[in-house]
Amino acid sequence: MIFTTRFAPSPTGPLHLGHAYSAMLAHDMARENNGRFLLRIDDIDQSRSRPQWERQIFDDLAWLGVTWDEPVRRQSEHLADYTATLEGLAAYGAVYPCSCKRRDIEAAASAPQEGQPAFGPDGRIYPGTCRGRAFADRKPEDALRYDLSKSVGRYLPFFSETGPAHAGEHEVTAAFLLNRVGDPVLARPGMAASYHFSVILDDANSHVTHVVRGEDLFEATFLQRFLQWELGLSPPIYHHHRLIRDDAGQRLAKRDDARALARFRAEGATPEDIRRLVGLPTG
Ligand code: GLU
């Protein structure tokens, strides 16, 4: 299997120093291993994606010296594939429509027991309100959720060197997924697939062997590992890197224009300066 990694930004805002670090780290790893480095445009959320940001991504990466192996994959070009996979999964009876809005979930979730968190990697842990609904009842304004209770009992985490078997002090067991993750969203209203569902299909489709991404996605990984198991996909190896933070110690976000690469470029920084700023070897 050829060492294959990827950088998968969403074209919803400018790339900042954190993106540059992630992209250059993954790119360096691919080149050191004579592997492939892929660029994927995660534009599943068409309401927030903009061509101008996609153009800026290409431009910033080229400026950084990051070169990618063609073709570029765009999620928006594969919507029918996500839907087909989702319908295949639904045939097993584990996918249900959900009309709950955030405030409904908050109201329905009884106060979590002591020591139990209210939030997991897919947002507020879903109390199961719509679990009894049939897939065929789906209305356009519904999301689709996966009923973990249907199969999680059979789940023997195939965690080894390829991914997290533990989340902090917790082992990622069936009970852990049920109590600390909850039924994940597979598709939001008006969208063919959720983030978790689309990325595991994309990574598998592109034969990604190594996912290099920030440690803010560590929790997302054990949910995605479960979905991979459910779909019979072979999991990549995950490498979670440290986050680049601002001077106040906060992680950078798309709205942090001050850290946008475009800003550094306009002020005359060089790609070597950026490597130094994020702590990557230069020269
Ligand atoms: N589009 C996702 C992001 O920018 C990709 C995350 C991932 O690596 O799975 O956060």
Coordinates of C-alpha atoms and ligand atoms in Angstrom, one line a residue:
M1 CA 0.0 0.0 0.0
I2 CA 1.5 3.4 -1.0
F3 CA 1.8 5.8 1.9
T4 CA -1.0 8.2 1.2
T5 CA -2.0 11.2 3.2
R6 CA -4.2 14.2 2.6
F7 CA -5.1 17.8 3.6
A8 CA -8.9 18.4 3.6
P9 CA -9.8 22.0 4.2
S10 CA -13.3 23.3 4.0
P11 CA -13.6 26.4 1.6
T12 CA -15.5 28.4 4.2
G13 CA -12.8 31.0 5.2
P14 CA -9.2 31.8 4.9
L15 CA -6.4 29.3 5.7
H16 CA -4.5 30.3 8.8
L17 CA -1.3 29.2 10.5
G18 CA -2.9 26.1 11.9
H19 CA -3.9 24.9 8.4
A20 CA -0.4 25.7 7.1
Y21 CA 1.1 23.5 9.8
S22 CA -1.2 20.6 9.2
A23 CA -0.8 20.8 5.4
M24 CA 3.0 21.1 5.5
L25 CA 3.4 18.4 8.1
A26 CA 1.3 15.9 6.1
H27 CA 3.1 17.0 2.9
D28 CA 6.5 16.5 4.5
M29 CA 5.5 13.0 5.8
A30 CA 4.2 12.0 2.4
R31 CA 7.4 13.2 0.6
E32 CA 9.7 11.6 3.2
N33 CA 7.9 8.3 2.6
N34 CA 7.9 8.5 -1.2
G35 CA 4.1 8.6 -0.8
R36 CA 1.2 10.5 -2.2
F37 CA -0.2 13.7 -0.8
L38 CA -3.8 14.4 -1.8
L39 CA -5.8 17.6 -1.6
R40 CA -9.5 17.3 -0.8
I41 CA -12.0 20.1 -0.8
D42 CA -14.4 19.4 2.0
D43 CA -17.3 21.4 0.6
I44 CA -20.1 19.1 1.8
D45 CA -21.8 22.1 3.4
Q46 CA -22.7 24.0 0.2
S47 CA -24.4 26.7 2.1
R48 CA -21.1 27.9 3.6
S49 CA -18.6 26.9 0.9
R50 CA -17.4 29.7 -1.5
P51 CA -15.4 29.4 -4.8
Q52 CA -13.3 32.4 -3.6
W53 CA -12.1 30.4 -0.6
E54 CA -11.3 27.4 -2.7
R55 CA -9.2 29.6 -5.0
Q56 CA -7.4 31.0 -2.0
I57 CA -6.6 27.5 -0.7
F58 CA -5.0 26.6 -4.0
D59 CA -3.1 29.8 -4.1
D60 CA -1.9 29.6 -0.4
L61 CA -0.8 26.0 -0.7
A62 CA 1.1 26.6 -3.9
W63 CA 2.8 29.6 -2.3
L64 CA 3.8 27.4 0.7
G65 CA 5.5 25.0 -1.7
V66 CA 2.9 22.3 -1.0
T67 CA 2.3 20.2 -4.1
W68 CA -0.5 17.7 -4.4
D69 CA -1.1 14.6 -6.5
E70 CA -4.0 15.0 -8.8
P71 CA -6.9 14.7 -9.0
V72 CA -8.3 17.1 -6.3
R73 CA -11.4 15.5 -4.8
R74 CA -14.4 17.7 -4.1
Q75 CA -17.1 16.3 -1.8
S76 CA -19.7 18.2 -3.7
E77 CA -19.0 16.0 -6.7
H78 CA -19.8 12.8 -4.8
L79 CA -23.1 13.5 -3.2
A80 CA -24.9 10.6 -4.9
D81 CA -22.3 8.2 -3.6
Y82 CA -22.8 9.3 0.0
T83 CA -26.6 8.9 -0.4
A84 CA -26.2 5.5 -1.9
T85 CA -24.0 4.3 1.0
L86 CA -26.4 5.8 3.5
E87 CA -29.3 4.1 1.9
G88 CA -27.4 0.8 1.9
L89 CA -26.8 1.2 5.7
A90 CA -30.4 2.2 6.2
A91 CA -31.5 -1.2 4.7
Y92 CA -30.2 -2.8 8.0
G93 CA -32.6 -0.7 10.0
A94 CA -30.1 1.3 12.0
V95 CA -30.7 4.7 10.3
Y96 CA -33.6 6.9 11.5
P97 CA -34.8 10.4 10.7
C98 CA -34.5 13.0 13.4
S99 CA -36.4 16.2 13.6
C100 CA -34.9 17.4 16.9
K101 CA -33.4 20.9 16.9
R102 CA -30.7 21.8 19.3
R103 CA -33.1 23.3 21.8
D104 CA -35.3 20.1 21.7
I105 CA -32.2 18.0 22.5
E106 CA -31.3 20.2 25.4
A107 CA -34.8 20.0 26.8
A108 CA -35.1 16.3 26.4
A109 CA -31.7 15.4 27.7
S110 CA -32.2 14.9 31.4
A111 CA -29.4 16.3 33.5
P112 CA -26.5 14.0 32.8
Q113 CA -25.5 11.7 35.7
E114 CA -22.6 12.7 37.7
G115 CA -19.4 12.1 35.8
Q116 CA -21.2 11.7 32.5
P117 CA -20.5 14.5 30.0
A118 CA -23.3 16.3 28.1
F119 CA -21.2 16.6 24.9
G120 CA -19.4 14.1 22.8
P121 CA -17.5 14.3 19.5
D122 CA -20.8 14.8 17.7
G123 CA -22.2 17.5 19.8
R124 CA -24.7 17.1 22.7
I125 CA -25.2 13.5 23.4
Y126 CA -28.5 12.6 21.8
P127 CA -31.2 11.3 24.2
G128 CA -32.8 9.1 21.5
T129 CA -36.1 10.9 21.1
C130 CA -36.6 10.0 17.4
R131 CA -35.0 6.5 17.6
G132 CA -38.3 4.7 16.9
R133 CA -39.0 6.5 13.6
A134 CA -38.7 4.5 10.3
F135 CA -36.2 5.6 7.7
A136 CA -39.0 5.8 5.1
D137 CA -40.6 8.5 7.2
R138 CA -37.9 11.0 6.4
K139 CA -39.1 14.6 5.8
P140 CA -36.9 17.1 4.0
E141 CA -36.3 19.0 7.2
D142 CA -35.0 15.8 9.1
A143 CA -31.5 14.8 9.8
L144 CA -30.5 11.2 9.7
R145 CA -29.0 9.5 12.7
Y146 CA -27.3 6.2 13.3
D147 CA -28.8 4.0 16.0
L148 CA -25.7 2.9 17.9
S149 CA -27.7 0.5 20.1
K150 CA -28.4 -1.7 17.1
S151 CA -24.8 -2.9 16.5
V152 CA -22.5 -1.4 19.1
G153 CA -22.7 -4.6 21.2
R154 CA -20.9 -6.5 18.5
Y155 CA -18.2 -3.8 18.2
L156 CA -14.8 -5.0 19.3
P157 CA -12.7 -2.0 18.7
F158 CA -10.0 -2.9 16.2
F159 CA -7.8 -0.4 17.8
S160 CA -4.2 -1.1 17.8
E161 CA -1.4 0.9 16.4
T162 CA -3.9 2.4 14.0
G163 CA -5.9 4.5 16.3
P164 CA -7.0 5.5 19.7
A165 CA -8.1 2.6 21.9
H166 CA -8.5 5.0 24.8
A167 CA -10.0 8.4 25.2
G168 CA -8.1 9.8 28.2
E169 CA -8.5 7.2 30.9
H170 CA -11.5 5.6 29.2
E171 CA -11.3 2.5 27.1
V172 CA -13.4 3.0 23.9
T173 CA -15.9 0.2 24.5
A174 CA -19.5 -0.2 23.4
A175 CA -20.7 1.4 26.7
F176 CA -18.4 4.3 26.1
L177 CA -19.8 4.9 22.6
L178 CA -23.4 4.7 23.9
N179 CA -22.9 7.0 26.9
R180 CA -20.3 9.4 25.8
V181 CA -20.8 9.7 22.0
G182 CA -24.5 8.9 21.4
D183 CA -26.3 8.4 18.1
P184 CA -24.2 10.3 15.5
V185 CA -25.7 12.4 12.7
L186 CA -25.0 10.8 9.2
A187 CA -26.7 13.5 7.2
R188 CA -28.0 17.0 8.1
P189 CA -31.1 18.4 6.5
G190 CA -30.3 19.6 3.0
M191 CA -26.9 17.9 3.1
A192 CA -26.0 14.5 1.6
A193 CA -23.7 13.5 4.5
S194 CA -22.4 14.8 7.8
Y195 CA -18.7 15.6 8.4
H196 CA -18.0 12.2 10.1
F197 CA -19.8 10.1 7.5
S198 CA -18.4 11.9 4.5
V199 CA -14.7 11.9 5.6
I200 CA -14.5 8.2 6.3
L201 CA -16.0 7.5 2.8
D202 CA -13.6 9.9 1.2
D203 CA -10.6 8.6 3.0
A204 CA -11.4 5.0 2.1
N205 CA -12.2 6.0 -1.5
S206 CA -8.9 7.7 -1.9
H207 CA -6.9 4.9 -0.2
V208 CA -5.6 7.2 2.5
T209 CA -3.3 5.3 4.7
H210 CA -2.3 8.1 7.1
V211 CA -4.6 10.8 8.4
V212 CA -2.6 13.8 9.8
R213 CA -4.8 16.3 11.6
G214 CA -5.1 18.4 14.7
E215 CA -5.6 16.9 18.2
D216 CA -8.9 18.8 18.4
L217 CA -10.2 16.0 16.2
F218 CA -9.0 13.2 18.5
E219 CA -12.5 12.5 19.9
A220 CA -13.9 12.5 16.4
T221 CA -11.5 9.7 15.5
F222 CA -13.1 7.1 17.8
L223 CA -16.5 7.8 16.4
Q224 CA -15.2 7.6 12.8
R225 CA -13.4 4.4 13.7
F226 CA -16.7 2.9 14.8
L227 CA -18.4 4.0 11.5
Q228 CA -15.6 2.5 9.5
W229 CA -16.1 -0.8 11.3
E230 CA -19.8 -0.7 10.6
L231 CA -19.2 -0.1 6.9
G232 CA -16.4 -2.6 6.7
L233 CA -13.8 0.0 5.7
S234 CA -10.2 -0.5 6.5
P235 CA -9.0 2.3 8.8
P236 CA -6.1 4.6 8.2
I237 CA -3.4 5.3 10.8
Y238 CA -4.2 8.5 12.7
H239 CA -1.6 11.0 13.7
H240 CA -3.0 13.9 15.8
H241 CA -0.7 16.9 15.9
R242 CA -0.5 19.7 18.4
L243 CA -2.5 22.8 17.7
I244 CA -1.1 26.2 16.7
R245 CA -2.4 28.7 19.2
D246 CA -2.6 32.5 19.3
D247 CA -0.7 34.6 21.8
A248 CA -3.5 34.1 24.4
G249 CA -3.2 30.3 24.0
Q250 CA -6.5 30.0 22.1
R251 CA -6.7 27.6 19.1
L252 CA -7.0 29.4 15.8
A253 CA -10.2 29.6 14.0
K254 CA -11.2 30.6 10.5
R255 CA -12.5 33.9 11.9
D256 CA -9.0 34.7 13.1
D257 CA -8.1 36.8 10.1
A258 CA -5.1 38.1 11.9
R259 CA -3.5 34.7 11.5
A260 CA -4.7 34.2 7.9
L261 CA -1.9 33.2 5.6
A262 CA -3.0 35.8 3.2
R263 CA -2.2 38.4 5.8
F264 CA 1.3 37.1 6.4
R265 CA 1.9 37.0 2.7
A266 CA 0.7 40.6 2.2
E267 CA 3.1 41.7 5.0
G268 CA 6.0 40.1 3.1
A269 CA 6.6 36.9 5.0
T270 CA 8.2 34.0 3.1
P271 CA 7.2 30.3 3.2
E272 CA 10.3 29.7 5.3
D273 CA 9.1 32.3 7.9
I274 CA 5.8 30.4 8.1
R275 CA 7.7 27.1 8.7
R276 CA 9.7 28.7 11.5
L277 CA 6.6 30.2 13.0
V278 CA 4.8 26.9 13.3
G279 CA 8.0 25.0 14.4
L280 CA 8.7 23.0 11.3
P281 CA 12.3 22.4 10.1
T282 CA 13.5 24.8 7.4
G283 CA 16.1 24.6 4.7
Ligands
GLU1 N1 -12.7 19.4 6.6 C1 -12.2 19.0 7.9 C2 -11.7 20.2 8.6 O1 -11.2 21.1 8.0 C3 -11.2 17.9 7.7 C4 -10.9 17.3 9.0 C5 -10.3 15.9 8.9 O2 -9.1 15.8 8.8 O3 -11.0 15.0 9.0 O4 -11.7 20.2 9.8

